[in-house]
Short mmCIF file of C-alpha atoms and ligand atoms in Angstrom, two decimals:
data_model
loop_
_atom_site.label_atom_id
_atom_site.label_comp_id
_atom_site.label_asym_id
_atom_site.label_seq_id
_atom_site.Cartn_x
_atom_site.Cartn_y
_atom_site.Cartn_z
CA MET A 1 -10.99 -7.93 25.88
CA ALA A 2 -9.18 -10.20 27.17
CA ASP A 3 -11.85 -13.10 25.83
CA ILE A 4 -11.80 -11.50 22.34
CA VAL A 5 -7.74 -12.12 22.23
CA GLU A 6 -7.52 -15.52 23.95
CA ARG A 7 -9.89 -16.95 21.47
CA TYR A 8 -8.94 -15.77 18.58
CA ASP A 9 -5.50 -15.91 18.76
CA ILE A 10 -4.80 -12.24 17.84
CA PRO A 11 -1.41 -11.77 17.81
CA GLN A 12 0.69 -9.64 20.21
CA GLN A 13 1.85 -6.83 17.33
CA HIS A 14 -1.75 -5.60 17.26
CA PHE A 15 -1.30 -4.87 20.93
CA TRP A 16 -3.90 -2.56 20.98
CA LEU A 17 -6.34 -5.73 20.97
CA HIS A 18 -4.94 -7.31 23.74
CA GLY A 19 -6.03 -4.12 26.29
CA PRO A 20 -6.60 -1.30 28.20
CA ARG A 21 -2.60 0.77 27.42
CA SER A 22 -0.67 1.65 29.96
CA GLY A 23 1.63 5.43 29.06
CA GLN A 24 1.10 8.18 28.13
CA PRO A 25 -1.39 9.42 25.03
CA VAL A 26 2.69 10.60 23.01
CA GLU A 27 5.31 8.16 23.70
CA PHE A 28 9.17 8.06 22.06
CA ASP A 29 10.30 5.45 20.88
CA ALA A 30 13.65 4.53 21.08
CA ALA A 31 13.95 1.41 19.70
CA THR A 32 12.47 3.03 16.63
CA GLY A 33 13.09 6.23 16.57
CA MET A 34 10.36 7.58 16.61
CA TRP A 35 7.42 9.03 18.42
CA ASN A 36 3.77 7.28 18.97
CA VAL A 37 0.66 8.72 19.59
CA TYR A 38 -2.00 7.75 20.91
CA GLY A 39 -5.20 9.35 22.54
CA TYR A 40 -7.37 10.26 21.02
CA PRO A 41 -8.07 14.30 21.45
CA GLU A 42 -4.58 14.74 20.68
CA LEU A 43 -4.93 12.19 17.81
CA GLN A 44 -7.23 15.32 16.68
CA GLU A 45 -5.91 17.55 17.48
CA MET A 46 -2.39 16.22 15.22
CA LEU A 47 -4.74 15.07 11.92
CA GLY A 48 -5.94 18.73 11.60
CA ASP A 49 -2.62 20.32 11.29
CA PRO A 50 -1.46 18.83 8.62
CA ALA A 51 1.00 22.23 8.47
CA THR A 52 2.51 21.12 11.53
CA PHE A 53 2.99 17.75 10.79
CA SER A 54 2.89 17.38 6.94
CA SER A 55 2.30 13.78 4.95
CA ASP A 56 5.18 13.71 3.98
CA ALA A 57 6.68 12.44 6.07
CA MET A 58 9.29 10.26 4.20
CA ARG A 59 11.63 13.42 4.28
CA VAL A 60 12.73 12.53 7.63
CA ILE A 61 13.63 9.49 6.62
CA PRO A 62 17.06 9.67 5.96
CA LYS A 63 18.58 9.25 3.17
CA ASN A 64 20.70 6.46 3.94
CA MET A 65 17.83 4.01 3.92
CA MET A 66 16.38 4.68 -0.02
CA PRO A 67 17.80 2.97 -2.27
CA ASP A 68 19.89 5.22 -4.77
CA GLY A 69 19.09 6.07 -7.94
CA GLU A 70 15.64 5.27 -8.51
CA GLU A 71 13.51 7.42 -11.39
CA LEU A 72 10.01 6.56 -8.32
CA SER A 73 8.02 10.08 -8.58
CA MET A 74 5.46 10.60 -5.69
CA LYS A 75 3.44 13.31 -7.33
CA GLY A 76 -0.17 12.35 -6.95
CA PHE A 77 0.36 10.56 -3.88
CA ILE A 78 -2.18 11.85 -2.74
CA THR A 79 -1.79 10.87 0.94
CA GLN A 80 1.54 12.21 1.46
CA ILE A 81 0.86 15.88 0.11
CA ASP A 82 0.17 19.39 1.53
CA PRO A 83 -1.56 21.76 0.81
CA PRO A 84 -1.71 23.74 -0.76
CA GLU A 85 -1.40 20.80 -3.30
CA HIS A 86 -2.64 18.77 -1.47
CA GLY A 87 -6.12 21.09 -2.05
CA LYS A 88 -5.93 22.02 -6.22
CA LEU A 89 -4.92 17.47 -6.94
CA ARG A 90 -7.40 16.92 -4.32
CA LYS A 91 -10.13 18.96 -6.19
CA LEU A 92 -9.36 17.49 -9.27
CA VAL A 93 -9.87 13.75 -8.06
CA SER A 94 -12.67 14.34 -6.11
CA SER A 95 -14.96 15.42 -9.74
CA ALA A 96 -13.98 12.07 -11.33
CA PHE A 97 -14.24 9.95 -8.37
CA THR A 98 -18.11 11.91 -7.27
CA ARG A 99 -20.45 10.23 -4.70
CA LYS A 100 -22.42 9.77 -8.03
CA VAL A 101 -20.17 6.93 -9.11
CA VAL A 102 -20.26 5.23 -5.79
CA ALA A 103 -24.32 5.31 -5.63
CA ASP A 104 -24.29 4.73 -9.02
CA LEU A 105 -22.85 0.74 -8.01
CA GLU A 106 -24.77 -0.64 -5.63
CA PRO A 107 -26.53 -2.96 -8.40
CA ARG A 108 -23.12 -4.72 -9.44
CA ILE A 109 -21.63 -4.44 -6.30
CA ALA A 110 -24.88 -7.01 -4.85
CA ALA A 111 -24.99 -8.71 -7.92
CA LEU A 112 -21.01 -9.83 -7.19
CA THR A 113 -22.13 -10.73 -3.91
CA HIS A 114 -25.01 -13.81 -4.72
CA GLU A 115 -21.97 -14.39 -8.04
CA LEU A 116 -19.52 -15.41 -4.96
CA LEU A 117 -21.43 -15.97 -2.70
CA ASP A 118 -23.06 -18.75 -5.08
CA ALA A 119 -19.68 -20.03 -6.49
CA ALA A 120 -19.11 -20.58 -2.53
CA ALA A 121 -21.65 -21.90 -2.22
CA GLU A 122 -21.25 -24.66 -4.74
CA ARG A 123 -17.77 -25.43 -3.31
CA GLY A 124 -19.56 -26.11 -0.47
CA ARG A 125 -16.98 -24.24 1.92
CA PHE A 126 -16.45 -20.42 2.85
CA GLU A 127 -13.50 -18.75 3.82
CA LEU A 128 -15.02 -15.13 3.87
CA VAL A 129 -12.25 -13.75 2.84
CA THR A 130 -10.82 -15.82 -0.05
CA ASP A 131 -14.37 -15.92 -1.49
CA LEU A 132 -16.23 -12.93 -0.78
CA ALA A 133 -13.68 -10.25 1.43
CA TYR A 134 -11.12 -10.16 -0.94
CA PRO A 135 -12.00 -10.45 -4.43
CA LEU A 136 -15.25 -8.02 -4.35
CA PRO A 137 -13.79 -5.31 -3.71
CA VAL A 138 -11.13 -5.72 -5.66
CA ILE A 139 -13.54 -6.61 -8.67
CA VAL A 140 -15.30 -3.22 -8.13
CA ILE A 141 -12.38 -0.66 -7.53
CA ALA A 142 -10.55 -2.57 -10.94
CA GLU A 143 -13.91 -2.70 -12.62
CA LEU A 144 -14.48 1.56 -12.04
CA LEU A 145 -11.06 1.62 -12.74
CA GLY A 146 -11.61 0.36 -15.91
CA VAL A 147 -8.60 -1.64 -15.31
CA PRO A 148 -9.21 -6.11 -16.29
CA SER A 149 -10.57 -7.37 -13.39
CA SER A 150 -9.34 -11.01 -14.31
CA ASP A 151 -5.79 -9.65 -13.43
CA ARG A 152 -7.11 -9.68 -9.87
CA ALA A 153 -3.72 -12.33 -9.64
CA LEU A 154 -1.41 -8.99 -10.20
CA PHE A 155 -2.30 -6.53 -8.09
CA LYS A 156 -3.00 -8.84 -5.25
CA GLN A 157 1.01 -9.63 -5.50
CA TRP A 158 1.74 -6.23 -5.54
CA ALA A 159 -0.78 -5.94 -2.70
CA ASP A 160 0.59 -8.61 -0.47
CA ALA A 161 4.78 -7.17 -1.65
CA LEU A 162 3.42 -3.98 0.18
CA PHE A 163 2.03 -4.87 3.06
CA GLU A 164 2.30 -8.01 4.40
CA ARG A 165 5.35 -7.58 5.86
CA ASP A 166 6.39 -8.65 10.09
CA SER A 167 8.25 -6.16 10.46
CA LYS A 168 8.57 -2.65 12.27
CA ILE A 169 9.20 0.71 11.29
CA SER A 170 12.16 1.98 12.43
CA LEU A 171 14.26 4.88 11.39
CA THR A 172 17.85 2.32 14.72
CA GLU A 173 17.76 0.04 12.16
CA PRO A 174 21.52 -1.01 9.65
CA SER A 175 20.95 0.58 6.71
CA GLU A 176 22.20 -1.44 4.93
CA ASP A 177 19.48 -4.80 5.34
CA ARG A 178 17.46 -1.04 5.49
CA GLU A 179 18.28 -0.63 1.90
CA ALA A 180 17.72 -3.91 0.59
CA GLU A 181 14.48 -3.66 2.03
CA VAL A 182 13.61 -0.32 0.77
CA ARG A 183 14.84 -1.89 -3.19
CA ALA A 184 12.04 -4.37 -2.46
CA ALA A 185 9.52 -2.33 -1.24
CA MET A 186 9.70 0.00 -4.92
CA LYS A 187 9.74 -2.92 -7.41
CA PRO A 188 5.83 -3.65 -7.19
CA TRP A 189 6.04 0.28 -7.40
CA MET A 190 7.48 0.25 -10.66
CA GLU A 191 5.30 -2.91 -11.75
CA MET A 192 2.57 -1.43 -10.78
CA SER A 193 2.99 2.65 -12.35
CA GLY A 194 4.81 0.52 -14.85
CA TYR A 195 0.91 -1.51 -15.78
CA LEU A 196 -1.14 1.65 -15.26
CA ALA A 197 0.71 4.27 -17.13
CA ALA A 198 -0.38 1.51 -19.89
CA HIS A 199 -3.75 1.56 -19.62
CA ALA A 200 -3.21 5.52 -19.18
CA ALA A 201 -2.12 6.34 -21.81
CA GLU A 202 -4.58 4.40 -24.02
CA ARG A 203 -7.40 6.19 -22.65
CA ARG A 204 -5.60 9.45 -23.55
CA THR A 205 -6.00 8.44 -27.44
CA ARG A 206 -9.27 6.32 -26.93
CA PRO A 207 -11.79 7.20 -23.63
CA ARG A 208 -14.66 4.22 -22.32
CA ALA A 209 -17.00 5.53 -19.82
CA ASP A 210 -14.42 5.00 -16.43
CA LEU A 211 -12.29 6.42 -13.85
CA LEU A 212 -9.34 6.19 -15.86
CA THR A 213 -10.18 8.22 -18.34
CA LYS A 214 -12.21 10.78 -16.12
CA LEU A 215 -9.07 11.11 -14.46
CA VAL A 216 -6.81 12.14 -17.65
CA GLU A 217 -10.20 14.34 -18.54
CA ALA A 218 -10.58 16.28 -15.45
CA GLU A 219 -10.00 19.35 -15.14
CA VAL A 220 -10.48 22.22 -13.09
CA ASP A 221 -9.07 26.50 -12.78
CA GLY A 222 -7.98 25.21 -16.88
CA GLU A 223 -5.80 22.84 -15.51
CA ARG A 224 -4.99 18.80 -15.99
CA LEU A 225 -3.78 16.25 -14.21
CA PRO A 226 0.11 14.94 -16.10
CA ASP A 227 0.78 11.25 -16.50
CA ASP A 228 2.94 10.90 -13.68
CA GLN A 229 -0.46 11.79 -10.44
CA VAL A 230 -2.65 10.49 -12.42
CA VAL A 231 -0.99 6.65 -12.44
CA ASN A 232 0.49 8.06 -9.32
CA PHE A 233 -3.70 8.05 -7.67
CA ALA A 234 -5.08 4.99 -9.98
CA ILE A 235 -2.31 2.96 -7.74
CA VAL A 236 -3.42 4.52 -4.25
CA LEU A 237 -6.96 3.79 -4.87
CA LEU A 238 -6.49 0.18 -6.25
CA LEU A 239 -4.28 -0.33 -3.90
CA ALA A 240 -6.84 2.01 -1.03
CA GLY A 241 -9.47 0.33 -2.63
CA HIS A 242 -8.98 -2.92 -1.19
CA ILE A 243 -6.73 -4.00 1.37
CA THR A 244 -8.64 -1.66 3.16
CA THR A 245 -11.80 -2.73 2.80
CA THR A 246 -11.43 -6.48 2.89
CA MET A 247 -10.19 -5.95 6.31
CA LEU A 248 -13.82 -3.17 6.97
CA LEU A 249 -15.75 -7.91 5.80
CA GLY A 250 -14.20 -9.59 7.66
CA ASN A 251 -13.22 -7.92 11.11
CA THR A 252 -16.95 -6.68 11.02
CA VAL A 253 -17.63 -10.31 10.79
CA LEU A 254 -15.88 -11.00 13.31
CA CYS A 255 -17.42 -9.04 15.46
CA LEU A 256 -20.80 -10.59 15.15
CA ASP A 257 -19.46 -13.48 15.76
CA ALA A 258 -17.64 -12.96 18.50
CA PHE A 259 -21.11 -10.86 20.02
CA PRO A 260 -24.20 -12.57 18.70
CA GLU A 261 -26.13 -11.03 20.69
CA GLN A 262 -25.33 -7.96 18.46
CA GLN A 263 -25.76 -10.08 15.68
CA ASP A 264 -29.70 -11.25 16.75
CA ARG A 265 -30.12 -7.44 17.60
CA VAL A 266 -29.54 -6.39 13.50
CA ARG A 267 -31.02 -10.01 12.84
CA ALA A 268 -34.37 -8.27 13.38
CA ASP A 269 -33.49 -4.61 12.66
CA ARG A 270 -31.79 -4.27 9.42
CA SER A 271 -32.15 -0.53 9.44
CA THR A 272 -28.90 -1.05 11.91
CA VAL A 273 -26.23 -2.25 9.50
CA PRO A 274 -24.84 0.83 8.63
CA ALA A 275 -24.61 1.76 13.00
CA VAL A 276 -22.88 -1.91 12.74
CA ILE A 277 -20.20 -1.89 10.05
CA GLU A 278 -19.44 1.72 11.88
CA GLU A 279 -18.81 0.31 15.21
CA SER A 280 -16.70 -2.30 13.30
CA LEU A 281 -14.69 0.42 12.53
CA ARG A 282 -14.07 2.00 15.77
CA PHE A 283 -13.76 -1.74 17.37
CA PHE A 284 -11.30 -3.51 14.66
CA THR A 285 -9.71 -0.38 12.90
CA PRO A 286 -8.27 -1.53 9.61
CA PHE A 287 -5.71 1.04 9.12
CA SER A 288 -4.41 0.74 12.72
CA ALA A 289 -1.53 3.99 12.31
CA LEU A 290 -1.15 6.72 9.71
CA ALA A 291 3.10 8.49 9.86
CA ARG A 292 3.25 12.04 9.73
CA SER A 293 6.06 13.91 10.58
CA THR A 294 6.79 17.34 12.60
CA THR A 295 7.96 20.50 10.31
CA ARG A 296 8.79 22.29 13.30
CA GLU A 297 8.49 21.51 17.67
CA ALA A 298 4.98 20.84 18.07
CA THR A 299 3.38 20.80 21.80
CA LEU A 300 1.05 17.55 21.42
CA GLY A 301 -0.70 16.13 25.12
CA GLY A 302 1.63 18.62 27.21
CA VAL A 303 4.89 16.62 25.09
CA THR A 304 7.55 17.91 23.31
CA ILE A 305 8.27 17.03 19.79
CA PRO A 306 11.02 18.48 18.13
CA ALA A 307 11.49 19.40 14.81
CA ASP A 308 12.34 16.87 11.81
CA GLN A 309 10.76 13.06 13.24
CA LEU A 310 8.21 10.56 12.16
CA VAL A 311 5.56 10.48 14.39
CA MET A 312 3.13 7.89 14.09
CA ALA A 313 -0.60 8.71 14.41
CA TRP A 314 -2.24 5.39 16.07
CA LEU A 315 -6.55 6.06 14.72
CA GLY A 316 -7.35 2.38 16.87
CA PRO A 317 -5.37 2.22 20.24
CA ALA A 318 -7.36 6.62 19.89
CA ASN A 319 -10.90 4.62 18.42
CA ARG A 320 -10.50 2.58 21.89
CA ASP A 321 -8.99 5.68 24.22
CA PRO A 322 -11.92 5.61 27.47
CA ARG A 323 -12.49 9.33 27.68
CA GLN A 324 -13.83 9.71 24.35
CA PHE A 325 -15.48 6.24 23.97
CA PRO A 326 -16.92 4.63 26.91
CA ASP A 327 -16.45 0.69 27.43
CA PRO A 328 -13.65 0.81 24.73
CA GLY A 329 -13.94 -2.99 24.45
CA VAL A 330 -17.86 -3.40 24.08
CA PHE A 331 -18.29 -3.36 21.15
CA ASN A 332 -21.56 -1.40 21.27
CA PRO A 333 -23.59 -0.92 17.82
CA ASP A 334 -25.51 2.57 19.93
CA ARG A 335 -22.58 4.32 19.93
CA ASP A 336 -25.12 8.17 18.91
CA PRO A 337 -22.31 9.95 18.04
CA ASN A 338 -19.48 7.20 17.19
CA PRO A 339 -17.16 9.92 16.03
CA HIS A 340 -15.22 7.02 15.46
CA LEU A 341 -11.07 7.89 13.92
CA ALA A 342 -11.23 4.62 11.09
CA PHE A 343 -11.23 6.83 8.67
CA GLY A 344 -9.24 9.89 9.61
CA ARG A 345 -10.13 12.91 10.17
CA GLY A 346 -8.84 16.84 8.41
CA ILE A 347 -7.57 17.44 4.54
CA HIS A 348 -6.99 13.60 4.15
CA PHE A 349 -10.44 12.40 5.02
CA CYS A 350 -10.82 8.72 2.99
CA LEU A 351 -12.12 9.93 -0.02
CA GLY A 352 -12.73 6.39 -0.60
CA ALA A 353 -15.31 5.44 2.41
CA PRO A 354 -18.66 6.63 0.45
CA LEU A 355 -17.39 3.39 -1.47
CA ALA A 356 -16.13 1.50 1.82
CA ARG A 357 -19.21 1.85 3.69
CA LEU A 358 -21.42 1.20 0.75
CA GLU A 359 -19.67 -2.74 0.19
CA GLY A 360 -20.31 -2.42 3.71
CA ARG A 361 -23.50 -2.66 3.85
CA VAL A 362 -24.22 -4.39 0.40
CA ALA A 363 -22.31 -7.30 1.66
CA LEU A 364 -23.51 -8.27 5.62
CA ASN A 365 -27.50 -6.96 4.50
CA ILE A 366 -26.80 -10.84 1.36
CA LEU A 367 -24.23 -12.41 4.04
CA LEU A 368 -27.11 -12.11 7.11
CA ASP A 369 -29.87 -13.22 4.20
CA ARG A 370 -27.64 -16.54 3.41
CA LEU A 371 -26.17 -17.58 6.41
CA ASP A 372 -28.03 -18.19 9.18
CA PRO A 373 -26.49 -17.74 11.94
CA LEU A 374 -22.96 -16.06 10.66
CA ARG A 375 -20.71 -18.07 12.52
CA THR A 376 -17.31 -18.65 12.23
CA ASN A 377 -16.29 -22.31 11.83
CA PRO A 378 -14.12 -23.60 15.21
CA ASP A 379 -12.68 -25.89 14.41
CA GLU A 380 -10.64 -23.58 11.52
CA PRO A 381 -8.39 -20.74 13.10
CA VAL A 382 -8.95 -17.22 12.46
CA GLU A 383 -5.63 -15.87 11.32
CA PHE A 384 -4.63 -11.81 11.64
CA LEU A 385 -3.04 -10.18 9.39
CA PRO A 386 1.40 -10.14 10.74
CA THR A 387 1.54 -6.56 9.87
CA PRO A 388 1.44 -4.81 12.45
CA THR A 389 -0.23 -0.77 11.31
CA MET A 390 -3.40 -3.17 9.53
CA THR A 391 -6.25 -5.10 11.02
CA GLY A 392 -7.72 -7.87 9.82
CA VAL A 393 -8.17 -11.34 9.04
CA ARG A 394 -6.04 -13.04 5.79
CA ARG A 395 -8.45 -16.02 7.22
CA LEU A 396 -11.66 -16.60 7.74
CA GLN A 397 -13.59 -20.55 7.74
CA LEU A 398 -17.20 -20.20 7.83
CA LEU A 399 -19.66 -21.48 8.49
CA TRP A 400 -21.12 -22.93 6.11
C1 LIG B 501 -7.42 8.28 2.55
C2 LIG B 501 -9.51 4.23 6.25
C3 LIG B 501 -11.08 2.38 1.63
C4 LIG B 501 -9.19 5.69 -1.81
C5 LIG B 501 -7.81 7.24 4.19
C6 LIG B 501 -7.07 7.77 5.43
C7 LIG B 501 -7.85 6.85 6.55
C8 LIG B 501 -8.35 5.06 5.16
C9 LIG B 501 -6.91 6.06 7.70
C10 LIG B 501 -6.02 8.67 5.82
C11 LIG B 501 -4.55 8.38 5.49
C12 LIG B 501 -4.18 9.52 6.27
O1 LIG B 501 -4.31 10.69 6.66
O2 LIG B 501 -2.92 9.68 5.56
C13 LIG B 501 -9.86 4.15 4.81
C14 LIG B 501 -10.60 2.76 5.26
C15 LIG B 501 -12.10 2.39 4.65
C16 LIG B 501 -11.04 2.62 3.56
C17 LIG B 501 -10.38 2.05 6.93
C18 LIG B 501 -11.89 -0.13 4.30
C19 LIG B 501 -12.37 0.34 5.46
C20 LIG B 501 -10.81 3.25 1.04
C21 LIG B 501 -11.71 3.53 -0.03
C22 LIG B 501 -10.85 4.11 -0.98
C23 LIG B 501 -10.03 4.95 -0.57
C24 LIG B 501 -13.49 2.15 -0.90
C25 LIG B 501 -11.45 4.23 -3.21
C26 LIG B 501 -11.61 3.28 -3.73
C27 LIG B 501 -8.56 6.64 0.12
C28 LIG B 501 -7.81 7.84 -0.76
C29 LIG B 501 -7.32 8.73 0.51
C30 LIG B 501 -8.05 7.87 2.05
C31 LIG B 501 -8.35 8.61 -2.53
C32 LIG B 501 -6.06 9.32 0.37
C33 LIG B 501 -7.32 11.61 0.32
C34 LIG B 501 -6.45 12.42 0.49
O3 LIG B 501 -5.38 12.18 0.94
O4 LIG B 501 -6.94 13.42 0.79
N1 LIG B 501 -8.24 5.89 3.73
N2 LIG B 501 -10.31 3.79 4.47
N3 LIG B 501 -9.90 4.40 1.05
N4 LIG B 501 -8.69 6.63 2.14
FE1 LIG B 501 -9.30 5.11 1.62
#
């Protein structure tokens, strides 16, 4: 593990990549006022108990840390709601965002990957994130939703404003700074809401063959999604639909660069591409932490957590828990089964997992076809995202 950290200069924020953790699987951090859960069995228990570990983490953020007077509806942010509302919303959106909708995208994903690689070939330089890993999933999700993919500079601006923060979440920081920070974070939400609300309103009057129209028309048990919920779900898709998959593509290429013997193996037997993708998700878990709040006192791994606490579920460290994964620092696609937690667990299990896996499989196959070997350029340093909860590269120059 130390080799990889040194070779790619992985920042300290991604502490769990730096070696085996010392300490307990469940710990309180007095500096931030939050609890951290790092262990695999403890996380399985936590994510399987939404009645105790609520996804509405905002409910325990002190009110003085929220900006006054913001009119932002959180309804329909599927990742933040609990049963029974969550089940209803999940059923509605699943009826529009089906496996078939995703499977039908395969030829388009392949064509786009080739187009993007052709453009890089013309330039004679290939920076994986800018040239492929970012635009590919954004164009796919934009086309699927039915918003112009040419607006993607705007999506990137919003996504960067929301996610590329190197500050750590803390409940103990002075509230003045915190309020300004939260207010700044709200701005891109408001802009995204306005943008998607205009598109959703248009679909109500002029339906099209796109996912936004399907969401507007989706009906379960005679109920439809109200406008603000359509918009908020579209925001989740637009954000979740690209940032994470961008990280997955970059991380997978990095794994095959770091472990060339595994690159030779997957070249020799392409049926192992899906296993490489799964092991990449375990090894460099893109969304390395999720937030929950306790609705009542809970005991996890023998530790008692009081009610109304903010608890971080650390998927990345759990995916390297030696109690579950022998030799966790070794990239080994032969792990079978590979029950990693990169897509979460339980009722909030990632709805986009089939799309992310499809994009990963198609793009990796084409990269292997067109670049042999698939290698980082040793003269250009790999750059990681600075955000502690997001593990991925933001710059990775490949040998062309
Ligand atoms: C939920 C990870 C790609 C849409 C989640 C969760 C994780 C996750 C960990 C659980 C959140 C929680 O329990 O609080 C990932 C990773 C991806 C990926 C690692 C790529 C490698 C996508 C894509 C989409 C998507 C491509 C859609 C286009 C969603 C949605 C949820 C979700 C809608 C919420 C499900 C619910 O709350 O019921 N994802 N995701 N994700 N993801 Fe993904």
